Short mmCIF file of C-alpha atoms in Angstrom, two decimals:
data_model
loop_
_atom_site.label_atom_id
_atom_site.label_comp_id
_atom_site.label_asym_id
_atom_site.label_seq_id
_atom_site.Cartn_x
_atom_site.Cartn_y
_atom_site.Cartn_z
CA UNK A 22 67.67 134.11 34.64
CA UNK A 23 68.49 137.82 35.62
CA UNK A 24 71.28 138.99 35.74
CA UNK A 25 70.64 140.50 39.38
CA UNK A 26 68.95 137.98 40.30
CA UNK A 27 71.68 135.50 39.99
CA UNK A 28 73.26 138.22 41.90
CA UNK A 29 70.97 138.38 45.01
CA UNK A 30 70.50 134.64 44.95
CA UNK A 31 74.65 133.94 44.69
CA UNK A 32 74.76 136.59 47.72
CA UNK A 33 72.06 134.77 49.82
CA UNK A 34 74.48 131.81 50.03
CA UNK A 35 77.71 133.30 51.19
CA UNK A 36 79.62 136.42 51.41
CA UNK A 37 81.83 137.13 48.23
CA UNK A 38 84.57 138.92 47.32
CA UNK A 39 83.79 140.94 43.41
CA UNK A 40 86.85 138.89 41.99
CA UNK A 41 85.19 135.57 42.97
CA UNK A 42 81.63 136.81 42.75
CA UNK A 43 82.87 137.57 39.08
CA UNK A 44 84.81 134.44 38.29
CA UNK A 45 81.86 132.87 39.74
CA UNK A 46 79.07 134.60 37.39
CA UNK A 47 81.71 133.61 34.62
CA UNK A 48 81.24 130.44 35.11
CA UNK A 49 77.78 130.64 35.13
CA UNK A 50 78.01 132.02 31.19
CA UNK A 51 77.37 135.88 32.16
CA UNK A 52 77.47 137.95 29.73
CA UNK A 53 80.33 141.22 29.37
CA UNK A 54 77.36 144.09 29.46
CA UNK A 55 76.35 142.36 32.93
CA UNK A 56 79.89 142.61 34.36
CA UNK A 57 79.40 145.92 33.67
CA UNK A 58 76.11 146.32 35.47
CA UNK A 59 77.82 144.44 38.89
CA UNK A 60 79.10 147.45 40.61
CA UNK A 61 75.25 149.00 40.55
CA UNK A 62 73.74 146.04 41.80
CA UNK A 63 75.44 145.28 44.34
CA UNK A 64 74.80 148.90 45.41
CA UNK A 65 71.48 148.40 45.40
CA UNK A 66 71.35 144.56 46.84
CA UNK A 67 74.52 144.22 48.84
CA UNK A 68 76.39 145.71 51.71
CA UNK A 69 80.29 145.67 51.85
CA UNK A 70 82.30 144.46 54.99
CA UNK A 71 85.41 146.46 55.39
CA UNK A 72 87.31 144.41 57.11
CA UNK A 73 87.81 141.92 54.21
CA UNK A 74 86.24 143.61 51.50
CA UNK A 75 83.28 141.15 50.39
CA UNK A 76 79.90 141.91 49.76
CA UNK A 77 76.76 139.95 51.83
CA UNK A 78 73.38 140.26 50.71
CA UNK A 79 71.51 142.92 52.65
CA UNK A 80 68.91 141.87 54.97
CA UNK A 81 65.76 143.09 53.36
CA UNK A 82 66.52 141.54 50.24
CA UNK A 83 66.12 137.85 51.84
CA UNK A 84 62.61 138.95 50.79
CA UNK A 85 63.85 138.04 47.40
CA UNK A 86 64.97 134.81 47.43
CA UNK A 87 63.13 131.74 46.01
CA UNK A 88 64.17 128.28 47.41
CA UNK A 89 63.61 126.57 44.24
CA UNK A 90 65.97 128.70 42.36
CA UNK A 91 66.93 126.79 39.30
CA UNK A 92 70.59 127.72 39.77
CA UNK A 93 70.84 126.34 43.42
CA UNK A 94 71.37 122.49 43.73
CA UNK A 95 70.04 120.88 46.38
CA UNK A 96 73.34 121.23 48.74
CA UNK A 97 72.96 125.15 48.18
CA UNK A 98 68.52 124.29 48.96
CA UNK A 99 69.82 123.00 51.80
CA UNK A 100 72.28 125.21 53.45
CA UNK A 101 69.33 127.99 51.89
CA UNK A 102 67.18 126.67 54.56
CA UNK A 103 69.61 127.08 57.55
CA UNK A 104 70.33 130.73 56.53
CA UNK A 105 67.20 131.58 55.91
CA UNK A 106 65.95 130.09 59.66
CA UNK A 107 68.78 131.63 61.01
CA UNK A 108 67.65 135.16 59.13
CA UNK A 109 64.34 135.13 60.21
CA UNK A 110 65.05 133.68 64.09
CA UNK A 111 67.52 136.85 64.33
CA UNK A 112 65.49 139.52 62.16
CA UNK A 113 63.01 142.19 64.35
CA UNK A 114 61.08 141.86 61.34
CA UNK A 115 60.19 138.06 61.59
CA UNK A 116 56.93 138.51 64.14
CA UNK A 117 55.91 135.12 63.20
CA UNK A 118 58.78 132.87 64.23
CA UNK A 119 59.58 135.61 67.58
CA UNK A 120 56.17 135.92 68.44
CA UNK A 121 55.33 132.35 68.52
CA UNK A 122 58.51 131.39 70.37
CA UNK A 123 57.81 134.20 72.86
CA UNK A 124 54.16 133.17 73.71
CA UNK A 125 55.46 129.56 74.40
CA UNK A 126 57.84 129.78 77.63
CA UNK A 127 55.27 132.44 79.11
CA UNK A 128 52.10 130.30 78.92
CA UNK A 129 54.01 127.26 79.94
CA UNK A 130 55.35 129.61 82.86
CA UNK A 131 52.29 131.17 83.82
CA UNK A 132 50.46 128.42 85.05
CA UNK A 133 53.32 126.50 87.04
CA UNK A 134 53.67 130.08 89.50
CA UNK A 135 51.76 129.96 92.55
#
């Protein structure tokens, strides 16, 4: 597996802080040329929160993630699925899920009004 893509897919589950996001990719058997790498990826595929430091996964790169990741058991498939419903239901992006929801309370609406 990439290296950034263990990245991306680590950062799609929870926010980390680069000492545990390191530890973490340690366990995981990284290699020392890709701890070297980490600062520039998360540049490119995370924000930083300055209030305690940690890194999330920026929103466009939800894009990214596949659900059948082979380094995600199925606790992390499942808790996958909340985030990504909540990501899309909260995204201006996700027309599909909005748009859907929107046409619903309107059509049921419409009719009922005199």
């Amino acid at each position: 597996r990439p290296f950034r893509d263990r990245v991306i897919h680590l950062l799609a589950l929870k926010n980390y802080k680069k000492p545990e996001l390191l530890d973490r990719l340690q366990r995981d058997g990284v290699m020392p040329e890709d701890r070297d790498s980490l600062a520039k990826i998360l540049q490119q595929v995370a924000k930083r929160n300055p209030e305690d430091n940690s890194f999330s996964l920026k929103e466009d790169r939800f894009k990214d993630i596949q659900k059948d990741w082979p380094g995600y058991s199925e606790v992390d498939r499942q808790a996958l699925e909340i985030i990504l419903a909540r990501q899309s239901a909260a995204s201006p992006n996700a027309t599909s899920a909005s748009h859907s929801t929107s046409q619903g309370p309107s059509d049921a609406a419409g009719p009922s009004r005199p």
